[in-house]
Amino acid sequence: MPTIAITGKGGTGKTTFASLLVKHLSTKSATVLAVDADPNSNLDARLGMHVEQTIGDLREDLLKEHFPAGVAKSELIEYQIRLALVEGDTFDLIAMGRPEGPGCYCYINNVLRDVLDRLSVNYDYVVIDNEAGMEHLSRRTTRDVDVLFIMSDVTVLGIVTASRIKKLSEGLNLVVGKTYLVLNEVENAIPESIKDQIEQQELELIGAIPKDALVGEYALEGKSLFELPGDSAAFKAVSAIAEHSITP
Ligand SMILES: Nc1ncnc2c1ncn2[C@@H]1O[C@H](COP(=O)(O)OP(=O)(O)OP(=O)(O)O)[C@@H](O)[C@H]1O
Ligand SMILES: [Mg+2]
């Protein structure tokens, strides 16, 4: 089950891309687990789902609980994680919730990671929508990432930030198969200055998503991106990116 993670600076379209990727993979009859790793979760709404309980909520409870004798802690955590899992018709969704508080949650984080890894085995694809920045990668919700997409807007600063994120990811003790740059909200042809910057930063551009008025409209109305028509420009671009990078 390839694990696909989406990162990038704030507002670059991570959640939009993640949602459209889940939609694309679902149309391929693949089983998909969508993971909302942003504490300010909104992937559920974009996918037309509703998360009642995040893993963060469960973790708080776990720390307070006394475990019944004879029940392995990991079994109990796995059970609780299954409670947080929202099952959809064509994909499932789980939300990580807020990051840990001031105490040391290392042990429990490790167990959670193990359990998510185990849960992942049941799916053809795992798609993780991350919060802006890099901290999430060091917290690591899953052990390995097969494909890391770094989103950027069409600005030199955006590309430089994407490059910084890539370097940070390489500095962490994290296994990443392939890292690709995705340009979002592209209105015209990609300017030469941007192409130059991408080359200079040694980033691999996998595709560009056009600015799509329908995507904006759906966001405005709070409509699920899952309902976006198949001929939407943004959806077609995401499908093409997926075909070139993750689907065999
Ligand atoms: N290709 C596009 N065409 C039109 N609007 C877009 C496109 N991509 C994203 N948007 C809009 O830009 C805004 C930010 O997108 P999104 O929430 O996906 O970014 P994000 O990177 O997940 O943000 P955050 O860092 O807050 O999590 C949203 O209102 C979304 O509808
Ligand atoms: Mg987001």
Short mmCIF file of C-alpha atoms and ligand atoms in Angstrom, two decimals:
data_model
loop_
_atom_site.label_atom_id
_atom_site.label_comp_id
_atom_site.label_asym_id
_atom_site.label_seq_id
_atom_site.Cartn_x
_atom_site.Cartn_y
_atom_site.Cartn_z
CA MET A 1 0.00 0.00 0.00
CA PRO A 2 1.87 3.04 -1.19
CA THR A 3 1.76 5.89 1.30
CA ILE A 4 1.41 9.28 -0.25
CA ALA A 5 2.01 12.40 1.83
CA ILE A 6 1.24 15.96 0.85
CA THR A 7 3.11 18.87 2.32
CA GLY A 8 3.88 22.51 1.54
CA LYS A 9 3.49 25.95 2.99
CA GLY A 10 0.15 27.31 4.18
CA GLY A 11 -2.65 27.69 1.69
CA THR A 12 -0.84 26.14 -1.27
CA GLY A 13 -3.62 23.62 -1.91
CA LYS A 14 -2.53 20.59 0.11
CA THR A 15 -6.04 19.65 1.21
CA THR A 16 -7.47 20.33 -2.24
CA PHE A 17 -4.82 18.12 -3.84
CA ALA A 18 -5.27 15.38 -1.21
CA SER A 19 -9.05 15.39 -1.74
CA LEU A 20 -8.79 15.20 -5.51
CA LEU A 21 -6.19 12.47 -5.23
CA VAL A 22 -8.52 10.42 -3.03
CA LYS A 23 -11.26 11.03 -5.58
CA HIS A 24 -9.01 9.92 -8.43
CA LEU A 25 -7.84 6.77 -6.65
CA SER A 26 -11.43 5.92 -5.72
CA THR A 27 -12.45 6.03 -9.36
CA LYS A 28 -9.72 3.45 -10.01
CA SER A 29 -11.57 1.01 -7.73
CA ALA A 30 -8.66 1.17 -5.32
CA THR A 31 -9.23 1.05 -1.57
CA VAL A 32 -8.03 4.27 -0.01
CA LEU A 33 -7.36 5.45 3.52
CA ALA A 34 -7.36 9.23 3.77
CA VAL A 35 -5.44 10.50 6.79
CA ASP A 36 -6.03 14.03 8.00
CA ALA A 37 -2.80 14.91 9.80
CA ASP A 38 -3.63 18.60 10.15
CA PRO A 39 -4.76 19.51 13.68
CA ASN A 40 -7.05 22.11 12.11
CA SER A 41 -8.65 19.26 10.24
CA ASN A 42 -10.87 20.02 7.30
CA LEU A 43 -10.15 17.15 4.98
CA ASP A 44 -13.35 15.48 6.14
CA ALA A 45 -15.54 18.37 4.97
CA ARG A 46 -13.71 18.56 1.64
CA LEU A 47 -14.45 14.89 1.15
CA GLY A 48 -18.06 15.21 2.26
CA MET A 49 -17.49 13.25 5.48
CA HIS A 50 -17.67 14.07 9.17
CA VAL A 51 -15.08 13.05 11.74
CA GLU A 52 -16.50 12.70 15.26
CA GLN A 53 -13.35 11.64 17.06
CA THR A 54 -9.73 12.22 16.18
CA ILE A 55 -6.83 10.06 17.26
CA GLY A 56 -5.73 13.01 19.41
CA ASP A 57 -8.99 12.76 21.35
CA LEU A 58 -8.47 9.05 21.84
CA ARG A 59 -4.91 9.53 22.97
CA GLU A 60 -6.03 11.83 25.78
CA ASP A 61 -8.47 9.19 26.93
CA LEU A 62 -5.90 6.44 26.74
CA LEU A 63 -3.52 8.26 29.01
CA LYS A 64 -6.19 8.57 31.64
CA GLU A 65 -7.38 5.01 31.35
CA HIS A 66 -6.46 2.03 33.43
CA PHE A 67 -6.01 -0.91 31.21
CA PRO A 68 -7.92 -4.07 31.96
CA ALA A 69 -5.64 -6.91 32.95
CA GLY A 70 -4.80 -9.25 30.12
CA VAL A 71 -5.46 -6.74 27.34
CA ALA A 72 -2.36 -5.65 25.50
CA LYS A 73 -2.11 -1.88 25.32
CA SER A 74 -1.56 -2.01 21.58
CA GLU A 75 -4.74 -4.07 21.14
CA LEU A 76 -6.71 -1.51 23.06
CA ILE A 77 -5.23 1.33 21.04
CA GLU A 78 -5.97 -0.50 17.83
CA TYR A 79 -9.56 -0.92 18.94
CA GLN A 80 -9.82 2.77 19.76
CA ILE A 81 -8.31 3.75 16.44
CA ARG A 82 -10.94 1.71 14.72
CA LEU A 83 -13.52 3.76 16.60
CA ALA A 84 -12.03 6.88 15.04
CA LEU A 85 -12.13 5.43 11.55
CA VAL A 86 -14.89 6.86 9.38
CA GLU A 87 -15.94 4.43 6.70
CA GLY A 88 -17.15 5.80 3.39
CA ASP A 89 -18.46 4.10 0.29
CA THR A 90 -15.25 4.36 -1.67
CA PHE A 91 -12.65 5.33 0.93
CA ASP A 92 -12.12 5.53 4.69
CA LEU A 93 -10.92 8.52 6.67
CA ILE A 94 -9.08 8.99 9.93
CA ALA A 95 -8.06 12.29 11.54
CA MET A 96 -5.00 12.72 13.76
CA GLY A 97 -6.31 15.72 15.68
CA ARG A 98 -4.15 18.15 17.62
CA PRO A 99 -0.50 17.50 18.31
CA GLU A 100 0.55 16.22 21.70
CA GLY A 101 0.56 18.42 24.75
CA PRO A 102 3.51 19.26 26.98
CA GLY A 103 3.90 15.77 28.45
CA CYS A 104 5.94 13.00 26.89
CA TYR A 105 3.79 11.03 24.54
CA CYS A 106 6.62 9.28 22.79
CA TYR A 107 5.59 5.80 23.79
CA ILE A 108 2.00 6.28 22.81
CA ASN A 109 3.01 7.97 19.56
CA ASN A 110 5.10 4.97 18.68
CA VAL A 111 2.24 2.60 19.39
CA LEU A 112 -0.11 4.75 17.35
CA ARG A 113 2.34 4.70 14.47
CA ASP A 114 2.53 0.94 14.63
CA VAL A 115 -1.23 0.63 14.65
CA LEU A 116 -1.64 3.04 11.73
CA ASP A 117 0.95 1.03 9.88
CA ARG A 118 -1.08 -2.08 10.55
CA LEU A 119 -4.29 -0.34 9.51
CA SER A 120 -2.62 0.83 6.30
CA VAL A 121 -2.02 -2.74 5.21
CA ASN A 122 -5.75 -3.04 4.52
CA TYR A 123 -5.69 -0.39 1.81
CA ASP A 124 -4.26 -0.05 -1.68
CA TYR A 125 -3.31 3.58 -0.98
CA VAL A 126 -2.85 5.79 2.04
CA VAL A 127 -3.11 9.53 1.39
CA ILE A 128 -1.92 11.84 4.18
CA ASP A 129 -2.91 15.51 4.15
CA ASN A 130 -0.49 17.41 6.37
CA GLU A 131 -0.49 20.73 8.12
CA ALA A 132 1.68 23.51 6.71
CA GLY A 133 5.39 23.28 7.43
CA MET A 134 7.53 20.34 8.42
CA GLU A 135 6.88 19.54 12.02
CA HIS A 136 4.42 16.80 11.08
CA LEU A 137 7.11 14.85 9.27
CA SER A 138 9.26 14.67 12.35
CA ARG A 139 6.23 13.60 14.38
CA ARG A 140 5.62 11.03 11.69
CA THR A 141 2.24 9.48 11.50
CA THR A 142 3.50 6.62 9.39
CA ARG A 143 6.89 5.04 9.12
CA ASP A 144 7.59 5.33 5.41
CA VAL A 145 6.37 7.64 2.70
CA ASP A 146 6.53 6.29 -0.82
CA VAL A 147 5.65 9.53 -2.54
CA LEU A 148 5.96 13.00 -1.02
CA PHE A 149 4.23 15.80 -2.93
CA ILE A 150 5.36 19.31 -2.07
CA MET A 151 2.82 21.91 -3.11
CA SER A 152 3.82 25.40 -4.17
CA ASP A 153 2.20 28.47 -5.62
CA VAL A 154 3.69 30.02 -8.74
CA THR A 155 6.18 32.31 -7.00
CA VAL A 156 9.94 32.18 -6.63
CA LEU A 157 9.50 32.34 -2.87
CA GLY A 158 7.11 29.37 -3.06
CA ILE A 159 9.70 27.29 -4.91
CA VAL A 160 12.44 28.26 -2.45
CA THR A 161 10.17 27.22 0.43
CA ALA A 162 9.37 23.92 -1.31
CA SER A 163 13.08 23.29 -1.66
CA ARG A 164 13.64 24.02 2.02
CA ILE A 165 10.90 21.54 2.92
CA LYS A 166 12.53 18.91 0.70
CA LYS A 167 15.93 19.44 2.35
CA LEU A 168 14.36 19.22 5.79
CA SER A 169 12.66 15.97 4.88
CA GLU A 170 16.01 14.57 3.77
CA GLY A 171 17.56 15.58 7.08
CA LEU A 172 15.01 13.65 9.08
CA ASN A 173 15.22 10.01 9.89
CA LEU A 174 12.39 9.34 7.48
CA VAL A 175 12.22 7.06 4.49
CA VAL A 176 10.84 8.88 1.44
CA GLY A 177 10.68 7.06 -1.89
CA LYS A 178 10.15 9.92 -4.35
CA THR A 179 9.67 13.63 -3.81
CA TYR A 180 7.81 15.69 -6.38
CA LEU A 181 6.95 19.36 -6.69
CA VAL A 182 3.37 20.25 -7.64
CA LEU A 183 2.53 23.77 -8.78
CA ASN A 184 -0.98 24.88 -7.92
CA GLU A 185 -3.30 27.65 -9.06
CA VAL A 186 -1.40 28.08 -12.29
CA GLU A 187 -3.20 30.65 -14.44
CA ASN A 188 -1.12 30.74 -17.59
CA ALA A 189 2.02 29.06 -18.83
CA ILE A 190 4.66 28.56 -16.14
CA PRO A 191 6.96 31.64 -16.28
CA GLU A 192 10.61 31.08 -17.23
CA SER A 193 11.77 32.56 -13.91
CA ILE A 194 9.85 29.84 -12.09
CA LYS A 195 11.17 27.09 -14.35
CA ASP A 196 14.70 28.37 -13.72
CA GLN A 197 14.17 28.41 -9.99
CA ILE A 198 12.81 24.84 -10.03
CA GLU A 199 15.89 23.71 -11.90
CA GLN A 200 18.22 25.65 -9.65
CA GLN A 201 16.64 24.09 -6.56
CA GLU A 202 16.87 20.65 -8.19
CA LEU A 203 13.19 19.94 -7.67
CA GLU A 204 11.31 17.49 -9.84
CA LEU A 205 8.13 19.09 -11.15
CA ILE A 206 5.49 16.42 -11.69
CA GLY A 207 2.67 18.67 -12.84
CA ALA A 208 0.75 21.90 -12.57
CA ILE A 209 -2.84 22.31 -11.40
CA PRO A 210 -4.69 25.17 -13.02
CA LYS A 211 -6.65 27.70 -11.06
CA ASP A 212 -10.12 26.21 -11.30
CA ALA A 213 -13.11 28.45 -10.67
CA LEU A 214 -15.20 25.39 -9.74
CA VAL A 215 -12.80 24.50 -6.92
CA GLY A 216 -13.15 28.03 -5.57
CA GLU A 217 -16.91 27.86 -5.89
CA TYR A 218 -17.11 24.53 -4.04
CA ALA A 219 -14.92 25.92 -1.23
CA LEU A 220 -17.15 28.97 -0.96
CA GLU A 221 -20.28 26.86 -0.73
CA GLY A 222 -18.67 24.21 1.51
CA LYS A 223 -19.39 21.54 -1.06
CA SER A 224 -17.46 18.29 -1.14
CA LEU A 225 -14.70 18.17 -3.76
CA PHE A 226 -15.66 14.57 -4.22
CA GLU A 227 -18.67 15.88 -6.14
CA LEU A 228 -16.49 17.88 -8.53
CA PRO A 229 -17.29 16.81 -12.10
CA GLY A 230 -14.78 14.53 -13.79
CA ASP A 231 -14.03 17.17 -16.42
CA SER A 232 -12.98 19.83 -13.90
CA ALA A 233 -9.60 21.24 -14.92
CA ALA A 234 -8.11 20.78 -11.45
CA PHE A 235 -9.34 17.19 -11.16
CA LYS A 236 -7.98 16.29 -14.59
CA ALA A 237 -4.59 17.74 -13.66
CA VAL A 238 -4.49 15.80 -10.37
CA SER A 239 -5.45 12.59 -12.21
CA ALA A 240 -2.63 13.13 -14.70
CA ILE A 241 -0.16 13.72 -11.85
CA ALA A 242 -1.32 10.53 -10.13
CA GLU A 243 -0.98 8.54 -13.33
CA HIS A 244 2.60 9.75 -13.74
CA SER A 245 3.70 9.26 -10.17
CA ILE A 246 1.80 6.72 -8.14
CA THR A 247 -0.60 4.51 -10.03
CA PRO A 248 1.20 1.56 -11.55
N1 LIG B 1 -6.47 24.82 -8.23
C1 LIG B 1 -7.23 25.64 -7.50
N2 LIG B 1 -8.13 26.45 -8.10
C2 LIG B 1 -8.90 27.29 -7.37
N3 LIG B 1 -8.85 27.39 -6.04
C3 LIG B 1 -7.98 26.61 -5.37
C4 LIG B 1 -7.13 25.68 -6.05
N4 LIG B 1 -6.38 25.04 -5.13
C5 LIG B 1 -6.74 25.52 -3.94
N5 LIG B 1 -7.70 26.47 -4.07
C6 LIG B 1 -8.32 27.24 -2.98
O1 LIG B 1 -7.29 27.80 -2.17
C7 LIG B 1 -7.61 27.72 -0.79
C8 LIG B 1 -6.53 26.97 -0.04
O2 LIG B 1 -6.53 25.63 -0.49
P1 LIG B 1 -6.29 24.42 0.52
O3 LIG B 1 -7.15 24.52 1.72
O4 LIG B 1 -6.34 23.18 -0.29
O5 LIG B 1 -4.77 24.72 0.95
P2 LIG B 1 -3.94 24.07 2.12
O6 LIG B 1 -2.52 24.05 1.66
O7 LIG B 1 -4.54 22.77 2.52
O8 LIG B 1 -4.14 25.12 3.28
P3 LIG B 1 -3.66 24.96 4.82
O9 LIG B 1 -2.18 25.24 4.84
O10 LIG B 1 -4.46 26.00 5.52
O11 LIG B 1 -3.99 23.56 5.23
C9 LIG B 1 -8.98 27.06 -0.70
O12 LIG B 1 -9.97 28.03 -0.60
C10 LIG B 1 -9.10 26.32 -2.04
O13 LIG B 1 -10.43 26.19 -2.46
MG MG B 2 -5.05 22.00 4.42
#
